[in-house]
Coordinates of C-alpha atoms in Angstrom, one line a residue:
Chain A
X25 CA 57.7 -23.2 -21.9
X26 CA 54.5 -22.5 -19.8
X27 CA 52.6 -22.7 -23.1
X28 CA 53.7 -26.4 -22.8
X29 CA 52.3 -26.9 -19.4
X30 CA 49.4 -25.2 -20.5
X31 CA 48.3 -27.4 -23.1
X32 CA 49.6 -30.7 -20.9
X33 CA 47.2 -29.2 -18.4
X34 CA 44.1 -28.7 -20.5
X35 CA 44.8 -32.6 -22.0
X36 CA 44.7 -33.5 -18.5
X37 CA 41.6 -31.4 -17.8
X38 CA 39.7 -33.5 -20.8
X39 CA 40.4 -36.7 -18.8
X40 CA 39.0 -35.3 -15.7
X41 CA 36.2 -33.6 -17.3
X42 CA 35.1 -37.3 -18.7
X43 CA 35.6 -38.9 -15.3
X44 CA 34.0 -36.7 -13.6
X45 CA 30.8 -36.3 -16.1
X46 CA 31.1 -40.2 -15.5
X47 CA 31.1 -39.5 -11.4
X48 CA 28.3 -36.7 -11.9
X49 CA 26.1 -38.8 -13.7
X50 CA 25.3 -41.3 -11.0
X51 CA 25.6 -38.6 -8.2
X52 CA 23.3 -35.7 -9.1
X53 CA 20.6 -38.2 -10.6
X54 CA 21.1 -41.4 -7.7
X55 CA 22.5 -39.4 -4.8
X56 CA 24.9 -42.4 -4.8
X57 CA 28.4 -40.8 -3.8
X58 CA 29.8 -43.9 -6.5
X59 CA 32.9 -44.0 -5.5
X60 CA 33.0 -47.9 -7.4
X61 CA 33.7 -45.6 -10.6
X62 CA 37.5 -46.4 -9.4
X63 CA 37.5 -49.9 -9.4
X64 CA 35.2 -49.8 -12.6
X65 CA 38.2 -47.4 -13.9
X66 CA 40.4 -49.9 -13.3
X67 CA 38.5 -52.4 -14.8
X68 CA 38.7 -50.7 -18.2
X69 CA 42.1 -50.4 -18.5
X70 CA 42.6 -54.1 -18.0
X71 CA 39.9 -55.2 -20.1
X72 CA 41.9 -52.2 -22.7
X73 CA 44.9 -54.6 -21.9
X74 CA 43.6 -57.3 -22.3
X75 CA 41.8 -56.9 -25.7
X76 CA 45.6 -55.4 -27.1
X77 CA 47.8 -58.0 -26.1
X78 CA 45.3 -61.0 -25.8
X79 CA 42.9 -60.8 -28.6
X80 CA 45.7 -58.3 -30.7
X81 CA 42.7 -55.8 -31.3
X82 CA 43.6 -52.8 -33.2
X83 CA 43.9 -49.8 -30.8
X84 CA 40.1 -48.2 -31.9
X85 CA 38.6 -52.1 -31.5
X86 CA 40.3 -52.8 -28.3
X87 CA 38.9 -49.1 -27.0
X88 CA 35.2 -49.8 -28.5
X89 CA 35.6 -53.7 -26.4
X90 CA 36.7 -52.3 -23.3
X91 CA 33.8 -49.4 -23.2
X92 CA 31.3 -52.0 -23.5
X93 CA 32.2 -53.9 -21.2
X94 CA 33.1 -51.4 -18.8
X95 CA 29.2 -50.1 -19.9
X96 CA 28.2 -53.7 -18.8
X97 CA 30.1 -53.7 -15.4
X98 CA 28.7 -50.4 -14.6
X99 CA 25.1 -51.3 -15.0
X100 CA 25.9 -54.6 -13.2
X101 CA 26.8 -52.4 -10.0
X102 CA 23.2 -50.7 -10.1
X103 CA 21.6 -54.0 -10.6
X104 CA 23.2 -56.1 -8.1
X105 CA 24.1 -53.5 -5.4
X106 CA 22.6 -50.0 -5.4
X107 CA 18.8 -50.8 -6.8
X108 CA 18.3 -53.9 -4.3
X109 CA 19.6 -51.8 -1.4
X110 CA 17.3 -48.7 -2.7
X111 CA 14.6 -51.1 -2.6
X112 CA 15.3 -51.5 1.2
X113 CA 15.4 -47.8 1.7
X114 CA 19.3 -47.8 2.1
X115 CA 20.6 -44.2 3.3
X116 CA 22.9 -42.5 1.2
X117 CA 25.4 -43.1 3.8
X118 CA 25.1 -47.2 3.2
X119 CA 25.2 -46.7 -0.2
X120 CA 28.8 -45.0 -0.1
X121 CA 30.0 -47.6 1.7
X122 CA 28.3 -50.4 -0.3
X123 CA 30.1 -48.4 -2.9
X124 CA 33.7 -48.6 -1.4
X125 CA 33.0 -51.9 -0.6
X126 CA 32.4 -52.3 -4.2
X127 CA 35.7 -50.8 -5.5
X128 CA 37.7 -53.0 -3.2
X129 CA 36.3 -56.7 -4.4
X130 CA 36.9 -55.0 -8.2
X131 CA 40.2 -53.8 -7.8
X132 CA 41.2 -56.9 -5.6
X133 CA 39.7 -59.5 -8.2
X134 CA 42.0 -57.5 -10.8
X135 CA 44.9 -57.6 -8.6
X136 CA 44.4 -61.2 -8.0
X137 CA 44.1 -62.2 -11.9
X138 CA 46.5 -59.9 -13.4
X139 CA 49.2 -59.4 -10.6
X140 CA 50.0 -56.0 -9.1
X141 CA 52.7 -54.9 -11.3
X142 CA 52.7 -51.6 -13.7
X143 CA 51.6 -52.9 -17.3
X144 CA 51.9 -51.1 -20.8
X145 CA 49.5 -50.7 -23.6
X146 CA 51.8 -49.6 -26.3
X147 CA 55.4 -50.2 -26.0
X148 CA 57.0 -48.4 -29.5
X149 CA 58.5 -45.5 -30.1
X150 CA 56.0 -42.9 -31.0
X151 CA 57.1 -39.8 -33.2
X152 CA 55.7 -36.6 -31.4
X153 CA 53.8 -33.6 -32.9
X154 CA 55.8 -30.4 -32.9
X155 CA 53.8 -26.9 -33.4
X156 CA 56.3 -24.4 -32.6
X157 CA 57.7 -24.8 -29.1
X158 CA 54.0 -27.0 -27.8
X159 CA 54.9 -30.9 -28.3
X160 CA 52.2 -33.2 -28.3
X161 CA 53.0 -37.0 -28.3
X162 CA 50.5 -39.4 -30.3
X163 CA 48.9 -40.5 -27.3
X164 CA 48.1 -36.7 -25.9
X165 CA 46.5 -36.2 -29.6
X166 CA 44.3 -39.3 -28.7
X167 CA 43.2 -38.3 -25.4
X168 CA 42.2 -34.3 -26.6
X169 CA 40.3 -35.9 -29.9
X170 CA 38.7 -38.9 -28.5
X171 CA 38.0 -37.0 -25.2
X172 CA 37.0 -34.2 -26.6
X173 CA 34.5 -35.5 -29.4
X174 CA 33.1 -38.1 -26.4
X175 CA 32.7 -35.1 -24.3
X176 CA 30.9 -33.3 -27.4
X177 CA 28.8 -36.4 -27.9
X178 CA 27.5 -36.3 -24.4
X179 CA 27.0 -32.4 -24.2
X180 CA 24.4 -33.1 -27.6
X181 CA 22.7 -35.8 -25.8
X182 CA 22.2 -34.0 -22.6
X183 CA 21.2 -30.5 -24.1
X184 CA 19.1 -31.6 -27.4
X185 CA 18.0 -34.9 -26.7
X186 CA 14.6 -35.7 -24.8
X187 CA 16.8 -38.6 -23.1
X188 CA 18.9 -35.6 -21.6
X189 CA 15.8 -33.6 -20.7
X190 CA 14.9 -36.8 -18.3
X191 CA 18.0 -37.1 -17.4
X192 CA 18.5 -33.3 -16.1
X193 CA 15.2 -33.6 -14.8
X194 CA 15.4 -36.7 -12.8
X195 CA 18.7 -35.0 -11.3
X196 CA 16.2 -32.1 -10.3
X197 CA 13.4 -34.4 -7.9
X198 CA 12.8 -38.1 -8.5
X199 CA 9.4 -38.2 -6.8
X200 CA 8.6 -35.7 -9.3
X201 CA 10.0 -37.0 -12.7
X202 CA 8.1 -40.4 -11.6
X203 CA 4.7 -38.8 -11.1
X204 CA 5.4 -37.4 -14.6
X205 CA 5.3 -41.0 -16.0
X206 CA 8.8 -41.9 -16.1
X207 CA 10.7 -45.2 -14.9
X208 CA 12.8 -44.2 -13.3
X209 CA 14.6 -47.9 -13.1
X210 CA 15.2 -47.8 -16.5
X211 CA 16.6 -44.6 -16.2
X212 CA 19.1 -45.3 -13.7
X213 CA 20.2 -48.0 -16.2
X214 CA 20.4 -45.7 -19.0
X215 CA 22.4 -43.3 -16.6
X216 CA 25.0 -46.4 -15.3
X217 CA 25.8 -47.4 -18.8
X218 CA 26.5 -43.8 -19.9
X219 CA 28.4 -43.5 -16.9
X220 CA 30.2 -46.7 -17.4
X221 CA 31.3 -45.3 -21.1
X222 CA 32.5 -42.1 -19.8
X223 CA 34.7 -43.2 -17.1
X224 CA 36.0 -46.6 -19.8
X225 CA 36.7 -43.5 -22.0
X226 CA 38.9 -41.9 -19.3
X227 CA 40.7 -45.1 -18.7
X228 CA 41.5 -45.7 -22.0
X229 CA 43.2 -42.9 -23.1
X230 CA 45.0 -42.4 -19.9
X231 CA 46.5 -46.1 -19.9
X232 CA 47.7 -46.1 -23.7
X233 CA 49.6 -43.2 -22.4
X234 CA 50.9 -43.8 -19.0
X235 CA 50.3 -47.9 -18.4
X236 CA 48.2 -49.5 -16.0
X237 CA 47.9 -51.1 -12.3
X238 CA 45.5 -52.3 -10.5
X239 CA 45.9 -49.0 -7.5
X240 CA 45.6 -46.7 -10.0
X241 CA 41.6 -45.7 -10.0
X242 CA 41.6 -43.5 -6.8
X243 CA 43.5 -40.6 -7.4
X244 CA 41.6 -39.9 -10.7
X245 CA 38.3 -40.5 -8.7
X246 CA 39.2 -38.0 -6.4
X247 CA 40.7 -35.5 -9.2
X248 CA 37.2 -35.9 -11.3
X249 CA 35.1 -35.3 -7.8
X250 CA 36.9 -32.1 -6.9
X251 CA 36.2 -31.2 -10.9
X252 CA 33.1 -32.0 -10.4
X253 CA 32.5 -29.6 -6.8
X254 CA 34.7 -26.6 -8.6
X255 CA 32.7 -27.0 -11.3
X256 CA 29.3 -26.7 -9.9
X257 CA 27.8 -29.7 -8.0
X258 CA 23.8 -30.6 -9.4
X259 CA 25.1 -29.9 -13.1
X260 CA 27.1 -32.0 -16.1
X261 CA 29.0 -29.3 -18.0
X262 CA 30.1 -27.7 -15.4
X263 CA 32.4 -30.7 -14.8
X264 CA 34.3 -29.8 -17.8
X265 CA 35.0 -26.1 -16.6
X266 CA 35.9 -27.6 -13.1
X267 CA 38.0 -30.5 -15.0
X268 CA 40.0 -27.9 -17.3
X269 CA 40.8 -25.5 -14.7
X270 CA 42.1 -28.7 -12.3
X271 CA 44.3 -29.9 -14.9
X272 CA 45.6 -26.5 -16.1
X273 CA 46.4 -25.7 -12.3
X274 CA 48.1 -29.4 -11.0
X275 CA 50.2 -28.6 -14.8
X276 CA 51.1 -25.3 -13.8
X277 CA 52.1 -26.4 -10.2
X278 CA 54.9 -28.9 -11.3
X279 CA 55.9 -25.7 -13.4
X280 CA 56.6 -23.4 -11.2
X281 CA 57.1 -26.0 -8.0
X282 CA 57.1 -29.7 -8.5
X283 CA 54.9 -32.8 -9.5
X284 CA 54.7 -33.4 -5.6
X285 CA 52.9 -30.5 -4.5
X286 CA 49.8 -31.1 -7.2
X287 CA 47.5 -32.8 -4.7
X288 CA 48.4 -30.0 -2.3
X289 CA 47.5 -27.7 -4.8
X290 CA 44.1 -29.7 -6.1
X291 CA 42.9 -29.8 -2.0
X292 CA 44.0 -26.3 -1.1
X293 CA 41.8 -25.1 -4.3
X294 CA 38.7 -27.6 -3.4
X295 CA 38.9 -26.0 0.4
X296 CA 38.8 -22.4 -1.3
X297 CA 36.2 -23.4 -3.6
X298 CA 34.4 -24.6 -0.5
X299 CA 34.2 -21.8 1.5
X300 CA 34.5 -18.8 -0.7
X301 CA 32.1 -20.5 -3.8
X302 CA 30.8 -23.4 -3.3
X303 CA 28.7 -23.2 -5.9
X304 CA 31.2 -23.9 -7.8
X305 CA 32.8 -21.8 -10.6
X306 CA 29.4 -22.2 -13.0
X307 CA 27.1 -23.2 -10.4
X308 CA 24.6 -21.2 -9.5
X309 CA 22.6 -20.4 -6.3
X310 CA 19.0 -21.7 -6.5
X311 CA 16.1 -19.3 -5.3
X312 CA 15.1 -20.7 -2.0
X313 CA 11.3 -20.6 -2.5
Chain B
X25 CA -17.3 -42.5 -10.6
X26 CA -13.9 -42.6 -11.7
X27 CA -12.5 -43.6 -8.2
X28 CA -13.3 -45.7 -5.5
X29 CA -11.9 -46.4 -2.6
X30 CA -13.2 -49.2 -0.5
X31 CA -12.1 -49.4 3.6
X32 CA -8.7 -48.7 3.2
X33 CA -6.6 -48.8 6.4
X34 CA -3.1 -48.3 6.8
X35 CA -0.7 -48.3 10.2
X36 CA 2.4 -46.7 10.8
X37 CA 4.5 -48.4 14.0
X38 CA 6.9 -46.0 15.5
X39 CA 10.6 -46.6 16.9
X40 CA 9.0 -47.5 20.3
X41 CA 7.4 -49.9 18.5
X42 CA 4.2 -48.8 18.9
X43 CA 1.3 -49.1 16.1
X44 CA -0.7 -46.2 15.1
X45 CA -3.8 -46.5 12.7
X46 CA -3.6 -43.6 10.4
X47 CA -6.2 -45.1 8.0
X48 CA -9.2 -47.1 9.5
X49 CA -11.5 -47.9 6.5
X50 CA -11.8 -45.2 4.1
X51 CA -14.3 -45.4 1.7
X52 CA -15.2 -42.5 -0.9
X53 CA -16.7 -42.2 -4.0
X54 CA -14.9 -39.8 -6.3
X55 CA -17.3 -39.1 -9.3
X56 CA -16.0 -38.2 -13.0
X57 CA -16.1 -34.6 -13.8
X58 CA -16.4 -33.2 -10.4
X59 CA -13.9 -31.5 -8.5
X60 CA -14.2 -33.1 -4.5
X61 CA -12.6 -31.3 -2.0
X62 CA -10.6 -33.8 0.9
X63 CA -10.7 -32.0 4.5
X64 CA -9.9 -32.8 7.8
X65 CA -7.3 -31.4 10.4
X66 CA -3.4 -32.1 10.0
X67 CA -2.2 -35.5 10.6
X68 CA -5.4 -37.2 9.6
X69 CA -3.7 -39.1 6.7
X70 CA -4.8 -36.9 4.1
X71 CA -2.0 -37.2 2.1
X72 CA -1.1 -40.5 3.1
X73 CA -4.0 -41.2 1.4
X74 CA -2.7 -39.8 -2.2
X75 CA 0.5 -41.3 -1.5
X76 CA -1.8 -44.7 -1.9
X77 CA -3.4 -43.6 -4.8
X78 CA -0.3 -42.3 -6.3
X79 CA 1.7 -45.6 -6.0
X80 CA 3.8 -43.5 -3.4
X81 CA 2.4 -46.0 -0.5
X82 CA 2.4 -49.6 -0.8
X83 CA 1.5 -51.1 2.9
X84 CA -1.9 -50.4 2.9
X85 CA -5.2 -52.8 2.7
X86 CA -7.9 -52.4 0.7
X87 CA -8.9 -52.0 -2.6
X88 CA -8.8 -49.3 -5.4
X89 CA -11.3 -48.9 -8.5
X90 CA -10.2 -46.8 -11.2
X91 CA -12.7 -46.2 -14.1
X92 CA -14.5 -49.0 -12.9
X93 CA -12.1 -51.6 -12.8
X94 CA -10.2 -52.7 -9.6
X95 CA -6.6 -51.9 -10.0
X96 CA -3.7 -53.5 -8.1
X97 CA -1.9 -50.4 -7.2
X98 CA 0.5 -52.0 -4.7
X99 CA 2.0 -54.1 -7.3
X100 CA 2.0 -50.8 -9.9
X101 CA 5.1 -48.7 -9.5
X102 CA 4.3 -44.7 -9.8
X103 CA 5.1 -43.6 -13.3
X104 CA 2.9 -46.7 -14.5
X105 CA 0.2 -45.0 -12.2
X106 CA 0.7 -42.2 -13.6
X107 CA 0.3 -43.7 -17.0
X108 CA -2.8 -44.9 -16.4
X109 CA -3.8 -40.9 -16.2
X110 CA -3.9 -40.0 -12.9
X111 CA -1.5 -36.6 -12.4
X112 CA -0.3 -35.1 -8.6
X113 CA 0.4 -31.8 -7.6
X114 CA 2.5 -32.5 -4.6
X115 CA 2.6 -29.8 -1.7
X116 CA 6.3 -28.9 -2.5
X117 CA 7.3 -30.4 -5.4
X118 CA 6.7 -27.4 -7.9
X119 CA 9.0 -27.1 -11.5
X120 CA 11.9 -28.9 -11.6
X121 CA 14.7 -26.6 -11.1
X122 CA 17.8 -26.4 -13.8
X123 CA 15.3 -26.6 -16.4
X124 CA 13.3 -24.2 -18.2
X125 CA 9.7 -23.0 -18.0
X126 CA 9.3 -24.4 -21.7
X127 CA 11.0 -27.7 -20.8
X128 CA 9.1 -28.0 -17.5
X129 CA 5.9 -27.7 -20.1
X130 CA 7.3 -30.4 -22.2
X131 CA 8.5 -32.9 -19.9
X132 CA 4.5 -33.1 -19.1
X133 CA 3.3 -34.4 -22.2
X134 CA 2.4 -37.6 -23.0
X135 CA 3.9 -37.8 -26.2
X136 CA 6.6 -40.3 -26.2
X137 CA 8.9 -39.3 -29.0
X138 CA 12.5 -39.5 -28.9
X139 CA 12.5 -41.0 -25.5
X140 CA 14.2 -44.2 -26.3
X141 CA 18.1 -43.0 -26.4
X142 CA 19.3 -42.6 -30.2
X143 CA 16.0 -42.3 -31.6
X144 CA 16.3 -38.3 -32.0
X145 CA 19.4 -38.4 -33.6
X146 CA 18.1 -41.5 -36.4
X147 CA 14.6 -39.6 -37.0
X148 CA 15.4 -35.9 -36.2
X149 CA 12.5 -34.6 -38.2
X150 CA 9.9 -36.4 -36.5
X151 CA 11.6 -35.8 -33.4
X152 CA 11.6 -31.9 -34.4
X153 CA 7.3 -31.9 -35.2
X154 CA 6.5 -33.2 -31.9
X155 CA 9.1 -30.7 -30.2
X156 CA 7.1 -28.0 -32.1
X157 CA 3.3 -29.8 -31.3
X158 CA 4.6 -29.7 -27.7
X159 CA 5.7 -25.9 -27.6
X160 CA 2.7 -24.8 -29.4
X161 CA 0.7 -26.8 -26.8
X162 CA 2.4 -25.3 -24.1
X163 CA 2.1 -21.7 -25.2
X164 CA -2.0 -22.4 -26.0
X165 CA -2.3 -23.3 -22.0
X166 CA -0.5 -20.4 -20.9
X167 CA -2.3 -18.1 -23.1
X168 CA -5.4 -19.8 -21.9
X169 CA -4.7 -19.4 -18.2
X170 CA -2.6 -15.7 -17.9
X171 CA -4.2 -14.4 -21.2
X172 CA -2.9 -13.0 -24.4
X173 CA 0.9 -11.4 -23.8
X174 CA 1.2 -12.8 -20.4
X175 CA 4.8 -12.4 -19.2
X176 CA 5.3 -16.4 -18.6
X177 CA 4.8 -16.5 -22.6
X178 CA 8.6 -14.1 -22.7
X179 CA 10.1 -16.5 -20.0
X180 CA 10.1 -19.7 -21.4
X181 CA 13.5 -20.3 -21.7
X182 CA 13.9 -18.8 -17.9
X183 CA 15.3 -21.6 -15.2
X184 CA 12.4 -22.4 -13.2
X185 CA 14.1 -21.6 -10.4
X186 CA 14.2 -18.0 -11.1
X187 CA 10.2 -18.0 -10.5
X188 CA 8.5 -17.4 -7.4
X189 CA 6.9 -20.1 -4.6
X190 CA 3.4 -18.9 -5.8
X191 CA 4.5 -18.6 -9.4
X192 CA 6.0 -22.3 -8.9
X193 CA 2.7 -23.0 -8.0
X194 CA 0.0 -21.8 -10.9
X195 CA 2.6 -23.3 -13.2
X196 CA 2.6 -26.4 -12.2
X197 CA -0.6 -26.5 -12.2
X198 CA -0.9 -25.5 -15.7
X199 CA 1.4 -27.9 -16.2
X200 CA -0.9 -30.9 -15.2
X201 CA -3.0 -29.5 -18.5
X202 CA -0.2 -30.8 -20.8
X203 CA -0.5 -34.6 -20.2
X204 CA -3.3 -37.2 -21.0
X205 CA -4.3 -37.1 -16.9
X206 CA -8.1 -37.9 -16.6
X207 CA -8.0 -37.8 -12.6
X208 CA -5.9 -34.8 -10.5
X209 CA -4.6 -34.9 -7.1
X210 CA -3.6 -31.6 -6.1
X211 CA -2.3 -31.4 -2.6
X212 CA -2.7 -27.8 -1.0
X213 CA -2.8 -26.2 -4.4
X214 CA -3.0 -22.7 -2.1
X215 CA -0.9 -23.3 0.4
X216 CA 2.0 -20.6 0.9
X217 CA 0.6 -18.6 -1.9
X218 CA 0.1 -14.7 -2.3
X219 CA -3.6 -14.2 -1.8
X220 CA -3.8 -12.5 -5.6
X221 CA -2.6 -16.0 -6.9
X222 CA -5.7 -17.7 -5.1
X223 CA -8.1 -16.7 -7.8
X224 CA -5.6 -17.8 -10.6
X225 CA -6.0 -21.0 -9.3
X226 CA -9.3 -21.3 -8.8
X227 CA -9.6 -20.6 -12.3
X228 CA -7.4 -23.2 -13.5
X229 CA -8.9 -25.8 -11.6
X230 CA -12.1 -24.7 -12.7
X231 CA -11.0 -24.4 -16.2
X232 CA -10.0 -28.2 -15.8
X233 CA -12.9 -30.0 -15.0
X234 CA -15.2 -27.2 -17.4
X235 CA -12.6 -27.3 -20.6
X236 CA -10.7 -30.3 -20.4
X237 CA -13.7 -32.4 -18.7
X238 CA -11.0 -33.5 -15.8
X239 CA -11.8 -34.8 -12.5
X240 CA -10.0 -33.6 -9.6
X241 CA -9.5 -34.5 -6.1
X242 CA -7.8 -31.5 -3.6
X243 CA -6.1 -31.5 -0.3
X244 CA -7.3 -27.8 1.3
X245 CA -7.5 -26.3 4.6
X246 CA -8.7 -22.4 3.2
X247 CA -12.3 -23.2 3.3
X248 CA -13.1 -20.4 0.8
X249 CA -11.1 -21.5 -1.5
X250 CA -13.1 -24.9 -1.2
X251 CA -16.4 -23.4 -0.9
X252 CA -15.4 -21.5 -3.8
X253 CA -14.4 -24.5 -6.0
X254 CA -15.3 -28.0 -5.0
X255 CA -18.4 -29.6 -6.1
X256 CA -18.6 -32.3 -3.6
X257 CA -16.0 -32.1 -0.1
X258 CA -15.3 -35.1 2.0
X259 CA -14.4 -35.1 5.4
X260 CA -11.5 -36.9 6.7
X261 CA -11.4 -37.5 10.4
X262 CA -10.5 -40.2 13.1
X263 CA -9.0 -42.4 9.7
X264 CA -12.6 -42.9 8.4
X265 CA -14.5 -40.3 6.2
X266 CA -17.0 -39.2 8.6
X267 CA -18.9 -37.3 6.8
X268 CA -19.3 -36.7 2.5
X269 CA -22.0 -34.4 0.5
X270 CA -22.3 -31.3 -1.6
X271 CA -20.0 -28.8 -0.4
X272 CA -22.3 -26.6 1.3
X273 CA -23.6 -29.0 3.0
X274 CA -20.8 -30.8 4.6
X275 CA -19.0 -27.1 4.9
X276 CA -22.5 -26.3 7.1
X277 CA -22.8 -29.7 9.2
X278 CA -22.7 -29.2 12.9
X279 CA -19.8 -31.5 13.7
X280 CA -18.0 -30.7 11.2
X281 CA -17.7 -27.3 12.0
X282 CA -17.6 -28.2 16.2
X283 CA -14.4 -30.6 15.2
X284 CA -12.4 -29.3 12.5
X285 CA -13.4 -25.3 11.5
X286 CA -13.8 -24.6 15.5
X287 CA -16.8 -23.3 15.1

């Protein structure tokens, strides 16, 4: 039985880990605490909706859709919001909030066309996967291979790639990597669109599993952020770690007590993680030189 | 002359409103293959002053030659500046932490190859040759600076964070020898560094205008280290240059000594 949970929890973790690579991206490169990624969340799942039951895409066309435009609505939040207000030397502090301020009009313009009610992406009868006592249902199998192979995708780019060298680096000091003769505009945009596929990615999967409304982007941006800070904040795969162990621990909370004590659980881990290591679990502590 | 700078003047206003000239018509004459040393006490503007040329600082007047051609470097952002060939060695920027020594080296270069997303993963052997050229590259200019066997050559793949402020410093500085830079601002190359690195640096810097035919331009307050160093020394004072000339000679000048070395 707790093999079950187990497994349920590390499928979990895979959603988490994508979200909060998506989250990471933006913050250890901009600084920008993006908390938007919710309403652009949102977005994906009812642009995932929409291309199922509007345009009758198969399942892997409607996905591919719904990542680019998710990809396209994440850039247009760096264009139209964050660069002009970095232009005016905006604090990071009136960033976040441009950023909340951000999520509300997206998830309020979704709420507004497509009503507030719970919606479904796939409403058959699908056979589950038995492997001795584990069950896995077709849309658990989607989210570990798709997640997984996007997450494997991303840890290439970011570790073999001279794109990912830039990208680590401009995380590092932005003064720097631009006296080394990079743009770093065009690197931003590079980062909001890979950021924007991540967190479609994450929305996808999630929704052909468990449906969709439009208040349904926060808790996961909160679950992928403490992923991110027990992970180790200033890195990318760290988020998996800190996304894994997240979902492996809410899974094995509703075990043992009940699904109502996970965010307990996910907060009273973040606050240890805080003041015992907060580093985070592969995080490390930089030389102060 | 590779640089120019003709009466720049900038002004800083405070949040009392005040206005403060920082900058009050600079003019200096930075000739190719030297190595000029900038002085003058803190607060003078001295680095404001590489912020302009840098692209760091936009609000100043004046004008800026570069290889002989007036360049509009309000209107250039940074990395374009940078482009154009003129490197920085900022007083605490050093390696970039979370990467390796090796891809510290490598981020330098001015070979473009596999930048563009994707284009690594179409053409992965000519992606792999210029990886190579670039290593080889960066192990030539760190056997070239610490000698054959040096122990920076077994910490390549080391986080640069592991290395020391000092150690930060001489390899950054070697580095600046990896890119297509023709002009180098270094800003307080010795500052905060173990007196046994001092001579490290004065041989790299030499070693880049003798061996690589670069020109550079130095913010420095240990006068030795200029003396030692710097063909030509400028000194920076009241927002004007008040007084430019051979080393020696400016190091020797009466008011330059009264004002700024106390003496």
């Amino acid at each position: 039985m707790i093999g079950q949970f187990i497994v349920n929890g590390v499928i979990t973790g895979v959603i988490y880990s994508l979200m909060a690579i998506g989250f990471a991206l933006v913050y250890n490169t901009t600084r920008i605490f993006h908390i938007a990624v919710a309403g652009i969340y949102v977005f994906a799942a009812y642009m995932f909706w929409v291309a199922k039951w509007y345009l009758n895409c198969s399942f892997s066309n409607a996905f591919m859709l719904a990542v680019l435009l998710t990809m396209g609505l994440s850039l247009l939040t760096e264009l139209a919001v964050y660069r002009p207000l970095k232009n005016r030397n905006a604090s990071t502090n009136v960033m976040m909030i441009a950023s909340i301020g951000l999520m509300t009009i997206i998830i309020n313009l979704i709420a507004m066309f497509f009503g507030n009610e719970t919606k479904v992406i796939e409403n058959t009868i699908m056979m589950p996967y038995h492997r001795g006592n584990i069950i896995i249902t077709q849309p658990q199998l989607f989210q570990a291979l798709v997640g997984g192979m996007v997450i494997l995708v991303f840890m290439f780019i970011l570790l073999w790639t001279k794109w990912g060298l830039k990208l680590r680096a401009l995380s590092t000091d932005e003064t720097l990597f631009e006296t080394l003769g990079f743009d770093t505009n065009q690197a931003r945009s590079y980062i909001f669109l890979a950021s924007g596929a991540l967190v479609a990615s994450a929305s996808c999967l999630t929704v052909y599993d468990v449906g969709l409304d439009p208040n349904m982007g926060m808790s996961v941006t909160i679950n992928a952020i403490v992923a991110m800070i027990i992970g180790g904040v200033g890195k990318f795969n760290t988020c998996i770690i800190g996304g894994i162990v997240l979902g492996v621990l809410q899974s094995l909370t509703v075990y043992e007590f009940a699904s109502n004590w996970q965010n307990a659980v996910t907060f009273l881990v973040l606050l240890i993680f805080l003041f015992l290591r907060p580093q985070g679990i592969a995080g490390y502590k930089q030389r102060t030189v | 002359m590779i640089l120019r700078l003709k009466d720049i003047h900038i002004s800083f206003t405070n949040a009392h409103n005040e206005t403060f000239d920082l900058l009050r018509g600079v003019n200096l004459d930075v000739e190719k293959g030297k190595i000029t040393a900038l002085i003058g006490g803190n607060g003078t503007g001295k680095t404001t002053l590489f912020n302009i040329i840098s692209g760091f600082e936009k609000n100043y007047k004046g004008k800026i030659e570069f290889e002989g051609h007036e360049v509009n470097f309000k209107r250039m952002p940074a990395y374009k500046i940078s482009m154009e060939g003129i490197g920085r060695l900022f007083q605490d920027g050093q390696l970039m932490s979370g990467l390796t020594l090796m891809e510290n080296m490598k981020l330098a270069s001015n070979d473009t190859t596999g930048e563009i997303p994707f284009v690594s993963l179409l053409f992965p052997n000519r992606y792999k040759q210029a990886e190579l050229k670039k290593e080889a590259q960066a192990r030539e200019i760190l056997t070239r600076i610490f000698g054959e066997n040096n122990k920076y050559l077994s910490l390549l793949n080391q986080d640069a964070s592991a290395f020391s402020y000092g150690e930060q410093r001489l390899l950054s500085l070697a580095r600046m020898l990896m890119g297509g830079d023709r002009l180098l601002l270094l800003d307080e190359p010795t500052s905060g560094v173990h007196p046994q690195y001092i001579n490290t640096i004065a041989q790299i810097i030499r070693e880049m205008k003798e061996r690589e035919g670069l020109t550079v331009l130095l913010i420095e307050h240990n006068m030795h280290f200029v003396r030692e160093v710097a063909d030509t020394c400028a000194y920076l004072d009241e927002g004007v240059i008040a007084e430019v000339g051979p080393t020696n000679v400016v190091l020797g000048n009466q008011k330059v000594r009264n004002s700024y070395l106390g003496l």
